[in-house]
Coordinates of C-alpha atoms in Angstrom, one line a residue:
M5 CA 134.2 107.2 126.8
A6 CA 131.6 110.0 127.1
K7 CA 132.6 112.7 129.5
S8 CA 129.2 112.5 131.2
K9 CA 130.0 109.0 132.3
V10 CA 133.4 110.0 133.6
W11 CA 132.0 112.9 135.6
T12 CA 129.3 110.6 137.0
L13 CA 131.9 108.1 138.3
W14 CA 133.9 110.9 139.9
I15 CA 130.8 112.4 141.5
I16 CA 129.8 109.0 143.0
W17 CA 133.4 108.6 144.4
L18 CA 133.4 112.1 145.9
V19 CA 130.1 111.5 147.5
T20 CA 130.7 108.0 148.9
F21 CA 134.4 107.6 149.5
P22 CA 135.2 110.4 152.0
A23 CA 131.9 109.9 153.8
L24 CA 132.3 106.2 154.2
M25 CA 135.9 106.4 155.2
A26 CA 135.0 109.0 157.9
Y27 CA 132.2 106.8 159.1
L28 CA 134.4 103.7 159.3
F29 CA 137.0 105.6 161.3
L30 CA 134.5 107.1 163.7
E31 CA 132.5 103.8 164.1
F32 CA 135.4 101.5 164.7
S33 CA 137.9 103.9 166.3
P34 CA 140.8 101.5 165.8
D35 CA 144.0 101.7 167.8
F36 CA 146.9 100.7 165.6
S37 CA 149.6 102.2 167.7
D38 CA 151.2 98.8 168.6
Y39 CA 150.9 97.4 165.1
W40 CA 152.4 99.9 162.8
F41 CA 155.2 97.7 161.7
D42 CA 152.9 94.7 161.1
L43 CA 150.5 96.9 159.1
L44 CA 153.5 98.2 157.1
A45 CA 154.5 94.6 156.4
F46 CA 151.0 93.9 155.1
A47 CA 151.1 97.1 153.0
I48 CA 154.4 96.1 151.4
V49 CA 153.3 92.6 150.6
I50 CA 149.9 93.6 149.2
S51 CA 151.5 96.3 147.0
A52 CA 154.0 93.7 145.7
I53 CA 151.2 91.4 144.8
A54 CA 149.2 94.2 143.1
I55 CA 152.0 95.1 140.6
F56 CA 151.6 91.7 139.0
P57 CA 147.9 91.7 137.9
I58 CA 146.2 89.5 135.4
K59 CA 144.1 91.2 132.7
I60 CA 141.2 89.2 131.5
G61 CA 139.2 91.1 128.9
N62 CA 138.3 94.4 130.6
I63 CA 138.8 92.9 134.1
T64 CA 142.0 93.2 136.1
V65 CA 142.5 90.5 138.7
F66 CA 145.0 90.3 141.5
F67 CA 145.5 88.1 144.6
V68 CA 145.3 90.9 147.2
N69 CA 142.0 89.5 148.7
G70 CA 144.0 86.8 150.6
V71 CA 146.2 89.4 152.3
S72 CA 143.3 91.7 152.9
L73 CA 141.3 88.7 154.5
A74 CA 144.1 88.1 157.0
A75 CA 144.2 91.8 157.9
F76 CA 140.4 92.0 158.2
L77 CA 140.2 89.0 160.5
Y78 CA 142.7 90.4 162.9
F79 CA 142.6 94.2 162.6
G80 CA 139.1 94.8 161.4
L81 CA 137.3 96.5 158.4
L82 CA 139.2 99.8 158.4
A83 CA 142.6 98.1 158.1
E84 CA 141.3 95.9 155.3
V85 CA 139.9 98.9 153.4
L86 CA 143.1 100.9 153.7
L87 CA 145.2 98.0 152.5
T88 CA 143.0 97.3 149.4
Q89 CA 143.1 101.0 148.5
I90 CA 146.9 100.9 148.9
A91 CA 147.0 97.9 146.6
L92 CA 144.9 99.8 144.1
V93 CA 147.3 102.7 144.1
A94 CA 150.2 100.3 143.5
L95 CA 148.4 98.7 140.6
L96 CA 147.5 102.0 138.9
V97 CA 151.0 103.3 139.3
K98 CA 152.4 100.1 137.7
D99 CA 149.9 100.4 134.9
K100 CA 151.1 103.9 134.1
L101 CA 147.5 105.1 134.0
K102 CA 146.7 107.1 130.9
K103 CA 144.7 110.3 130.9
D104 CA 141.7 108.8 129.2
Q105 CA 141.6 106.0 131.8
S106 CA 141.7 108.3 134.9
Y107 CA 138.1 107.2 135.6
R108 CA 139.5 103.9 136.8
I109 CA 140.7 105.6 140.0
A110 CA 137.1 106.5 140.9
S111 CA 135.4 103.4 139.7
N112 CA 137.9 100.8 141.2
S113 CA 138.3 102.7 144.5
T114 CA 134.5 102.9 145.0
M115 CA 134.0 99.3 143.9
L116 CA 136.6 97.9 146.3
L117 CA 135.3 100.0 149.2
L118 CA 131.7 99.0 148.7
T119 CA 132.7 95.3 148.3
S120 CA 134.7 95.4 151.5
I121 CA 131.8 97.0 153.4
A122 CA 129.2 94.6 152.0
A123 CA 131.3 91.5 152.8
A124 CA 132.0 92.8 156.3
G125 CA 128.3 93.5 156.8
V126 CA 127.5 89.8 156.2
Y127 CA 130.4 88.8 158.4
Y128 CA 129.1 90.9 161.3
A129 CA 125.5 89.8 160.7
L130 CA 126.6 86.2 161.1
G131 CA 128.3 87.0 164.5
G132 CA 131.8 87.3 163.2
E133 CA 134.5 88.9 165.4
H134 CA 138.1 90.1 165.1
G135 CA 141.3 89.2 166.9
E136 CA 142.6 85.7 167.7
L137 CA 140.2 83.2 166.2
A138 CA 140.8 79.5 165.9
F139 CA 137.9 78.6 163.5
N140 CA 137.3 75.3 165.3
S141 CA 133.7 76.1 166.1
F142 CA 130.5 76.6 164.1
E143 CA 130.1 80.2 165.4
E144 CA 133.5 81.2 164.0
T145 CA 133.4 79.3 160.7
V146 CA 130.0 80.4 159.4
P147 CA 130.8 84.1 159.4
L148 CA 134.1 83.4 157.6
I149 CA 132.3 81.4 154.9
G150 CA 129.7 84.1 154.6
Y151 CA 132.4 86.8 154.2
I152 CA 134.2 84.9 151.4
L153 CA 131.0 84.0 149.5
S154 CA 129.5 87.5 149.8
Y155 CA 132.9 89.1 148.9
I156 CA 133.0 87.1 145.6
L157 CA 129.3 87.7 144.8
V158 CA 129.2 91.4 145.6
N159 CA 132.5 91.9 143.6
Q160 CA 131.0 90.2 140.6
I161 CA 127.8 92.2 140.8
F162 CA 129.8 95.5 140.9
I163 CA 132.0 94.4 138.0
A164 CA 128.8 93.5 135.9
I165 CA 127.2 96.8 136.7
L166 CA 130.4 98.7 135.9
S167 CA 130.9 96.8 132.6
A168 CA 127.3 97.5 131.6
Y169 CA 127.6 101.2 132.4
L170 CA 131.0 101.8 130.8
N171 CA 130.9 99.4 127.8
G172 CA 127.2 99.0 127.2
E173 CA 127.3 95.2 127.9
N174 CA 124.3 93.2 128.9
L175 CA 123.9 93.5 132.7
F176 CA 122.5 89.9 133.0
K177 CA 124.9 88.2 130.6
L178 CA 127.6 86.3 132.5
P179 CA 130.8 86.4 130.5
R180 CA 133.5 83.7 130.9
T181 CA 135.8 86.3 132.4
L182 CA 133.6 86.7 135.5
F183 CA 133.9 83.0 136.3
I184 CA 137.6 83.1 135.9
D185 CA 137.8 86.1 138.2
S186 CA 135.7 84.4 140.8
G187 CA 137.9 81.3 140.6
I188 CA 141.1 83.3 141.0
T189 CA 139.6 85.3 143.9
L190 CA 138.4 82.1 145.6
L191 CA 141.9 80.7 145.3
G192 CA 143.4 83.6 147.3
F193 CA 141.3 83.1 150.4
P194 CA 142.9 79.8 151.6
L195 CA 146.3 81.4 151.4
G196 CA 144.9 84.3 153.3
L197 CA 143.6 82.1 156.0
V198 CA 147.0 80.4 156.3
L199 CA 148.6 83.9 156.6
Y200 CA 146.2 84.8 159.4
L201 CA 146.8 81.6 161.4
M202 CA 150.6 82.0 161.0
Y203 CA 150.4 85.7 162.0
L204 CA 148.8 84.6 165.3
Q205 CA 151.9 82.5 165.9
I206 CA 154.9 84.5 164.7
E207 CA 153.3 87.9 163.9
S208 CA 154.9 90.1 161.2
I209 CA 157.4 87.5 160.1
A210 CA 154.5 85.4 158.9
V211 CA 153.4 88.2 156.6
F212 CA 156.7 87.9 154.6
I213 CA 156.9 84.1 154.8
V214 CA 153.4 83.6 153.5
G215 CA 153.5 86.8 151.4
I216 CA 156.3 85.4 149.2
P217 CA 154.2 82.6 147.8
F218 CA 151.5 85.2 147.2
V219 CA 153.9 87.3 145.2
L220 CA 155.3 84.3 143.3
L221 CA 151.8 83.0 142.5
S222 CA 150.8 86.5 141.2
T223 CA 153.9 86.7 139.2
V224 CA 153.5 83.2 137.6
F225 CA 149.8 83.8 136.8
S226 CA 150.6 87.3 135.4
Y227 CA 153.4 86.2 133.1
Y228 CA 151.5 83.2 132.0
H229 CA 148.5 85.3 131.1
S230 CA 150.7 87.8 129.4
S231 CA 152.2 85.1 127.3
Q232 CA 148.8 83.8 126.4
R233 CA 147.7 87.3 125.4
V234 CA 150.8 87.7 123.2
N235 CA 150.0 84.3 121.6
R236 CA 146.5 85.5 120.8
Y237 CA 147.9 88.6 119.2
L238 CA 150.3 86.5 117.2
H239 CA 147.4 84.3 116.0
V240 CA 145.5 87.5 115.0
T241 CA 148.6 88.7 113.3
S242 CA 148.9 85.5 111.3
E243 CA 145.3 85.9 110.2
I244 CA 146.1 89.4 109.0
G245 CA 148.9 87.9 106.9
H246 CA 146.4 85.5 105.3
E247 CA 143.9 88.3 104.7
L248 CA 146.6 90.4 103.0
S249 CA 147.6 87.5 100.8
K250 CA 144.1 87.5 99.3
S251 CA 144.4 91.1 98.0
L252 CA 145.6 91.2 94.4
N253 CA 146.2 94.9 94.0
V254 CA 148.4 97.3 96.0
K255 CA 145.6 99.7 97.0
S256 CA 143.6 96.9 98.5
V257 CA 146.6 95.5 100.4
L258 CA 147.4 98.9 101.9
D259 CA 143.7 99.6 102.8
T260 CA 143.3 96.2 104.4
F261 CA 146.6 96.5 106.3
L262 CA 145.8 99.9 107.8
K263 CA 142.4 98.7 109.0
E264 CA 143.8 95.6 110.7
V265 CA 146.8 97.5 112.3
K266 CA 144.3 100.0 113.7
Q267 CA 142.4 97.3 115.5
L268 CA 145.6 95.5 116.8
I269 CA 147.9 98.4 117.8
P270 CA 146.6 101.3 120.1
A271 CA 147.7 104.0 117.7
S272 CA 146.1 107.3 116.9
H273 CA 148.1 107.7 113.6
I274 CA 149.6 105.2 111.2
Y275 CA 152.0 105.9 108.4
V276 CA 153.4 103.9 105.5
F277 CA 156.4 105.3 103.7
D278 CA 157.8 104.0 100.5
I279 CA 161.5 104.6 99.9
I280 CA 162.2 106.2 96.5
R281 CA 164.9 104.1 94.9
D282 CA 168.5 105.5 95.1
S283 CA 167.3 108.9 96.2
H284 CA 167.6 108.5 100.1
T285 CA 164.1 110.0 100.4
M286 CA 160.7 108.5 101.4
S287 CA 157.3 109.2 100.1
L288 CA 154.2 108.8 102.3
I289 CA 151.9 106.4 100.4
R290 CA 149.3 105.8 103.2
Y291 CA 148.1 107.5 106.3
L292 CA 145.4 106.7 108.8
D293 CA 144.4 108.8 111.8
D294 CA 142.3 107.9 114.8
Q295 CA 139.1 109.1 113.2
G296 CA 139.5 106.6 110.5
L297 CA 140.5 109.0 107.7
N298 CA 142.6 107.2 105.1
L299 CA 144.4 110.0 103.4
N300 CA 147.2 110.1 100.9
K301 CA 149.0 113.0 102.6
D302 CA 151.5 114.7 100.4
S303 CA 154.7 114.2 102.4
Q304 CA 158.3 113.3 101.7
L305 CA 161.1 112.8 104.2
R306 CA 164.8 112.6 103.7
R307 CA 166.9 109.9 105.3
G308 CA 167.3 110.8 108.9
Q309 CA 164.5 113.4 108.8
G310 CA 161.7 113.0 111.3
F311 CA 160.8 109.8 113.2
A312 CA 160.3 107.6 110.1
G313 CA 163.5 109.1 108.6
K314 CA 165.4 108.1 111.8
V315 CA 164.1 104.5 111.4
Y316 CA 165.3 104.5 107.8
E317 CA 168.7 105.9 108.7
E318 CA 169.3 103.4 111.5
Q319 CA 167.8 100.5 109.6
K320 CA 166.2 99.1 112.8
S321 CA 163.0 99.3 114.8
I322 CA 162.6 102.2 117.3
M323 CA 160.2 102.5 120.2
I324 CA 159.8 105.9 122.0
T325 CA 157.4 106.2 124.9
R326 CA 158.2 109.7 126.1
K327 CA 157.2 113.0 124.5
K328 CA 160.5 114.7 125.1
D329 CA 162.3 112.0 123.1
L330 CA 160.0 112.8 120.2
E331 CA 160.5 116.6 120.2
E332 CA 163.4 116.5 117.7
L333 CA 161.8 113.7 115.6
N334 CA 158.2 114.7 115.2
H335 CA 158.5 116.2 111.7
E336 CA 155.7 114.1 110.3
L337 CA 154.1 113.2 113.6
P338 CA 151.3 115.2 115.1
A339 CA 152.4 117.9 117.7
N340 CA 150.5 116.0 120.5
A341 CA 152.2 112.7 119.8
K342 CA 153.7 111.2 123.0
S343 CA 154.6 107.7 122.0
A344 CA 155.7 106.2 118.7
L345 CA 156.8 102.9 117.1
G346 CA 158.7 102.6 113.8
V347 CA 159.9 99.5 112.0
P348 CA 161.7 99.2 108.6
I349 CA 159.9 97.3 105.8
L350 CA 162.4 94.9 104.4
R351 CA 162.6 93.1 101.1
N352 CA 165.6 90.8 100.4
N353 CA 167.2 92.2 103.6
K354 CA 167.0 95.7 102.1
T355 CA 164.9 98.5 103.6
V356 CA 162.2 99.5 101.0
G357 CA 159.9 101.4 103.3
V358 CA 159.0 102.4 106.9
L359 CA 155.9 101.6 108.9
S360 CA 155.4 103.9 111.9
V361 CA 152.6 104.5 114.4
A362 CA 152.0 107.2 117.0
S363 CA 149.8 107.8 120.0
R364 CA 148.7 110.8 122.0
E365 CA 149.2 108.8 125.2
F366 CA 152.4 108.4 127.2
N367 CA 153.7 104.8 127.4
A368 CA 151.1 103.7 124.9
F369 CA 153.2 100.9 123.6
E370 CA 154.8 97.8 125.0
K371 CA 157.6 95.6 123.6
Y372 CA 155.2 93.1 122.2
H373 CA 153.6 95.8 120.2
L374 CA 156.9 96.4 118.5
M375 CA 157.3 92.7 117.8
L376 CA 153.8 92.6 116.3
L377 CA 154.5 95.6 114.1
E378 CA 157.7 94.0 112.8
I379 CA 155.8 90.9 111.8
L380 CA 153.1 93.0 110.2
A381 CA 155.7 94.9 108.3
N382 CA 157.1 91.7 106.8
F383 CA 153.6 90.6 105.9
L384 CA 153.0 94.0 104.2
S385 CA 156.2 93.7 102.2
V386 CA 155.4 90.3 100.9
A387 CA 151.7 91.2 100.1
V388 CA 152.7 94.4 98.3
E389 CA 155.3 92.6 96.2
N390 CA 152.9 89.8 95.3
A391 CA 150.2 92.4 94.4
R392 CA 152.6 94.3 92.2
H393 CA 153.7 91.2 90.4
Y394 CA 150.0 90.3 89.9
E395 CA 149.2 93.8 88.6
T396 CA 152.2 93.7 86.2
A397 CA 151.2 90.3 84.9
K398 CA 147.6 91.4 84.6
N399 CA 148.5 94.6 82.7
R400 CA 150.7 92.6 80.3
S401 CA 147.8 90.3 79.5
Q402 CA 145.2 93.1 79.3
K403 CA 147.0 96.1 78.0
D404 CA 148.4 97.1 74.7
Q405 CA 152.1 97.7 75.0
L406 CA 152.3 100.6 72.6
T407 CA 149.3 102.7 73.7
G408 CA 148.7 101.5 77.2
L409 CA 145.0 100.9 76.3
Y410 CA 143.2 97.7 76.9
N411 CA 143.7 95.1 74.2
Y412 CA 141.3 93.2 71.9
R413 CA 141.1 90.2 74.2
Y414 CA 140.2 92.2 77.3
F415 CA 137.6 94.3 75.4
I416 CA 135.7 91.3 74.1
E417 CA 135.7 89.5 77.5
H418 CA 134.6 92.7 79.2
I419 CA 131.6 93.2 76.9
H420 CA 130.6 89.5 77.4
E421 CA 131.0 89.5 81.2
Y422 CA 129.2 92.8 81.6
A423 CA 126.3 91.8 79.3
S424 CA 126.0 88.4 81.1
D425 CA 125.9 90.2 84.5
L426 CA 123.1 92.5 83.3
E427 CA 121.1 89.6 82.0
A428 CA 121.6 87.6 85.2
K429 CA 120.4 90.5 87.3
G430 CA 117.5 91.3 85.0
I431 CA 118.7 94.8 84.3
E432 CA 118.0 96.6 81.1
E433 CA 120.7 99.1 80.2
N434 CA 121.9 100.6 76.9
L435 CA 125.4 99.4 75.8
S436 CA 127.1 101.1 72.9
V437 CA 130.3 100.5 71.0
I438 CA 132.2 103.2 69.0
I439 CA 134.8 101.7 66.6
L440 CA 137.2 103.9 64.6
D441 CA 139.7 103.2 61.9
L442 CA 142.3 105.8 60.9
D443 CA 141.9 106.7 57.2
S444 CA 144.8 105.9 54.8
F445 CA 147.0 104.9 57.7
K446 CA 149.1 102.6 55.4
A447 CA 150.1 105.7 53.4
I448 CA 151.4 107.3 56.7
N449 CA 153.6 104.2 57.4
D450 CA 154.8 104.1 53.8
Q451 CA 155.7 107.8 53.6
Y452 CA 157.0 108.5 57.1
G453 CA 157.9 105.0 58.4
H454 CA 156.4 102.6 60.9
E455 CA 158.0 104.4 63.8
S456 CA 156.2 107.6 62.9
G457 CA 153.0 105.5 62.5
N458 CA 153.5 104.3 66.1
E459 CA 153.8 107.9 67.2
V460 CA 150.5 108.7 65.7
L461 CA 148.8 105.7 67.4
A462 CA 150.3 106.5 70.8
E463 CA 149.3 110.2 70.5
L464 CA 145.8 109.1 69.4
A465 CA 145.5 106.9 72.5
K466 CA 146.4 109.9 74.8
R467 CA 143.8 112.1 73.1
L468 CA 141.1 109.4 73.5
K469 CA 141.9 109.0 77.2
N470 CA 141.8 112.7 77.8
L471 CA 138.6 113.1 75.8
I472 CA 136.6 110.1 77.0
G473 CA 137.8 110.0 80.6
E474 CA 135.4 108.0 82.7
R475 CA 132.6 108.0 80.1
G476 CA 133.8 104.9 78.4
T477 CA 136.3 102.0 78.2
I478 CA 138.8 102.4 75.5
A479 CA 140.8 99.6 73.7
R480 CA 143.1 99.2 70.8
Y481 CA 141.2 96.7 68.7
G482 CA 144.1 96.0 66.4
G483 CA 146.4 97.8 64.0
E484 CA 144.9 101.3 63.6
E485 CA 141.5 100.4 64.9
F486 CA 140.3 101.6 68.3
T487 CA 137.0 100.8 70.2
I488 CA 135.1 102.5 73.0
L489 CA 132.5 100.8 75.2
V490 CA 129.9 103.2 76.5
K491 CA 127.3 102.2 79.2
G492 CA 123.9 103.6 80.0
M493 CA 123.8 106.3 77.3
T494 CA 121.3 106.9 74.6
H495 CA 122.2 106.2 71.0
E496 CA 121.9 109.9 70.1
K497 CA 124.4 110.9 72.9
V498 CA 126.8 108.2 71.8
I499 CA 126.7 109.6 68.2
D500 CA 127.6 113.0 69.7
M501 CA 130.5 111.5 71.6
A502 CA 131.7 109.8 68.4
E503 CA 131.6 113.2 66.6
E504 CA 133.7 114.6 69.4
V505 CA 136.2 111.9 68.7
R506 CA 136.2 112.6 65.0
D507 CA 136.7 116.3 65.6
E508 CA 139.6 115.6 68.0
I509 CA 141.4 113.6 65.4
A510 CA 140.7 115.7 62.3
N511 CA 141.0 119.2 63.7
E512 CA 144.4 118.9 65.5
P513 CA 147.4 117.9 63.4
F514 CA 149.7 115.1 64.7
V515 CA 153.3 116.0 65.3
L516 CA 156.0 113.6 64.1
Y517 CA 159.6 113.8 65.3
K518 CA 162.4 112.3 63.2
T519 CA 166.1 112.4 63.9
I520 CA 168.4 112.7 60.9
N521 CA 172.2 113.0 61.5
G522 CA 171.6 114.2 65.0
N523 CA 169.1 116.8 64.0
V524 CA 165.4 116.5 65.0
E525 CA 163.0 117.1 62.1
V526 CA 159.4 118.1 63.1
K527 CA 156.6 117.3 60.8
E528 CA 152.8 118.0 61.3
I529 CA 150.4 115.7 59.5
N530 CA 146.6 115.7 59.3
V531 CA 144.9 112.5 60.2
T532 CA 141.2 111.5 59.9
A533 CA 139.1 108.6 61.1
S534 CA 136.0 106.8 59.9
I535 CA 133.8 105.9 62.9
G536 CA 130.9 103.4 63.3
V537 CA 128.5 103.3 66.2
A538 CA 126.1 100.6 67.4
T539 CA 123.8 100.6 70.5
Y540 CA 122.1 97.7 72.2
P541 CA 119.1 97.3 71.9
D542 CA 118.6 100.0 69.3
Q543 CA 121.0 98.7 66.5
C544 CA 121.4 95.0 67.5
E545 CA 119.4 92.3 69.2
T546 CA 122.1 91.1 71.6
P547 CA 125.1 92.9 73.2
Q548 CA 127.4 90.3 71.6
E549 CA 126.5 91.8 68.1
L550 CA 127.7 95.3 69.1
I551 CA 131.2 95.1 67.6
R552 CA 130.1 93.4 64.4
N553 CA 127.3 96.1 63.8
A554 CA 129.6 99.0 64.8
D555 CA 132.2 97.6 62.3
R556 CA 129.6 97.3 59.5
S557 CA 128.5 100.9 60.3
M558 CA 132.1 102.1 60.0
Y559 CA 132.8 100.5 56.6
I560 CA 129.4 100.8 55.0
G561 CA 128.3 104.2 56.4
A562 CA 131.7 106.0 56.8
K563 CA 134.5 104.5 54.7
R564 CA 132.4 104.0 51.6
N565 CA 130.8 107.5 51.9
G566 CA 134.0 109.5 51.8
K567 CA 135.7 108.7 55.1
N568 CA 136.1 111.1 58.1
K569 CA 132.5 110.4 59.1
V570 CA 130.4 109.0 61.9
A571 CA 127.8 106.4 60.9
S572 CA 125.4 104.0 62.4
L573 CA 123.0 101.5 60.8
T574 CA 119.6 100.1 61.8
V575 CA 118.9 96.4 62.2

């Protein structure tokens, strides 16, 4: 939240709260000297109720209004205000208020105070009084109804204004949470009236007798809502699992995973470590900070080193909510980390990685966060394993085993798919194919053996990858033939690229290694290549003719004219 908004809330509180409290004390001049024990009983009960709140969206609801109503009817406005402020303190202490949420002290305190004063104003305007009331007459009942209705209305108005100011929500939009809040608030008033009537009969004992149902009701609603919230998180977690299963490569799985975890867990830093097999060390393969930076930080941890290393060593989930417990374990965590969660990533009951998150806030995590992280770690393990299997299968179907280059099948399909895509989009773009065939390669196999021939092919593949880089797509077309697809380049520049390839092959000898009786024999041989080039639409009428025309260029223009040449033909 912007600091200007926080300062505005605190300034409003400093201006209104002390002044209004002083006014209430001077205006009503209450004498509580004979009721300290009774008021203490009210304070105990209202605090007990406050520590079991219900969180609905950004709204926190608790049943203190019933107790405050009983106190208001008998003791007056000042007692009611003091009790609601005490309840607020109990709530904030129980919530372990974080630094970036300190504005809630000012906003909630001001809202409760103004709501109490507004409702009391309506009560007094309708002729309401304090003390022993029977509510068996029109004159006593109408002010009570006015108080209850105005309390609910004013409370909702302040909540709407505060939500609009803090979260930018539409001031006039009535979210479902406001109606739920109103219903729960209305539910507390009948119990408050019962408490008041019993207090008239048995005094402070009534506070505890009726207060117990208040506390139980708050507890039941609080735990029920918490379970519903966890169920919603579990549903979201399940959806994340389905989303991960759609990703068919490891990078996509990890990127999707970090994005989803960031939205589900209140973490400022997220780490994914991969355990290096049989080395007792871990390598950081993904990292995401609270600014959304997805970085592959260069970091390795030994087993037992740092927080993630501790998770690896103990082979179990760990939750730390206090900074001092992290001081000896924050090797990889930021210096300002105050809370952390870590879970092992399991595959076949074996730890293969560690997922850890950290926060700059104290007590940032709850037990259900740890449960969610464990489920997510299992989803990640399965998704990564599936993606790796898919990538392996894909590489086997698309890559040449000897050279690691794309194979003939992939190259042909890629040209057809790319050309069809250009045609469908109405885009005109030059496409070129360079095809090369090693000269007299059969003689190399005959003289040095097929194993040495394979060494030449593998070395040529490395040279082509280093030379071409991102400028083209390289494939082993078959045997000693290689092809390169070049996109968006003029025919003349493709000819220059083909000359680079020819020079790279002809001007640098290929080194062969042969082991004879335990001795390694090193042999350098010179190799040349004949190269053909075709460009669409310069040398062919359709992209599908590129390979055929490039092949014709190679044989007619290069092979038949002395080899070790680059050639292209016109249509």
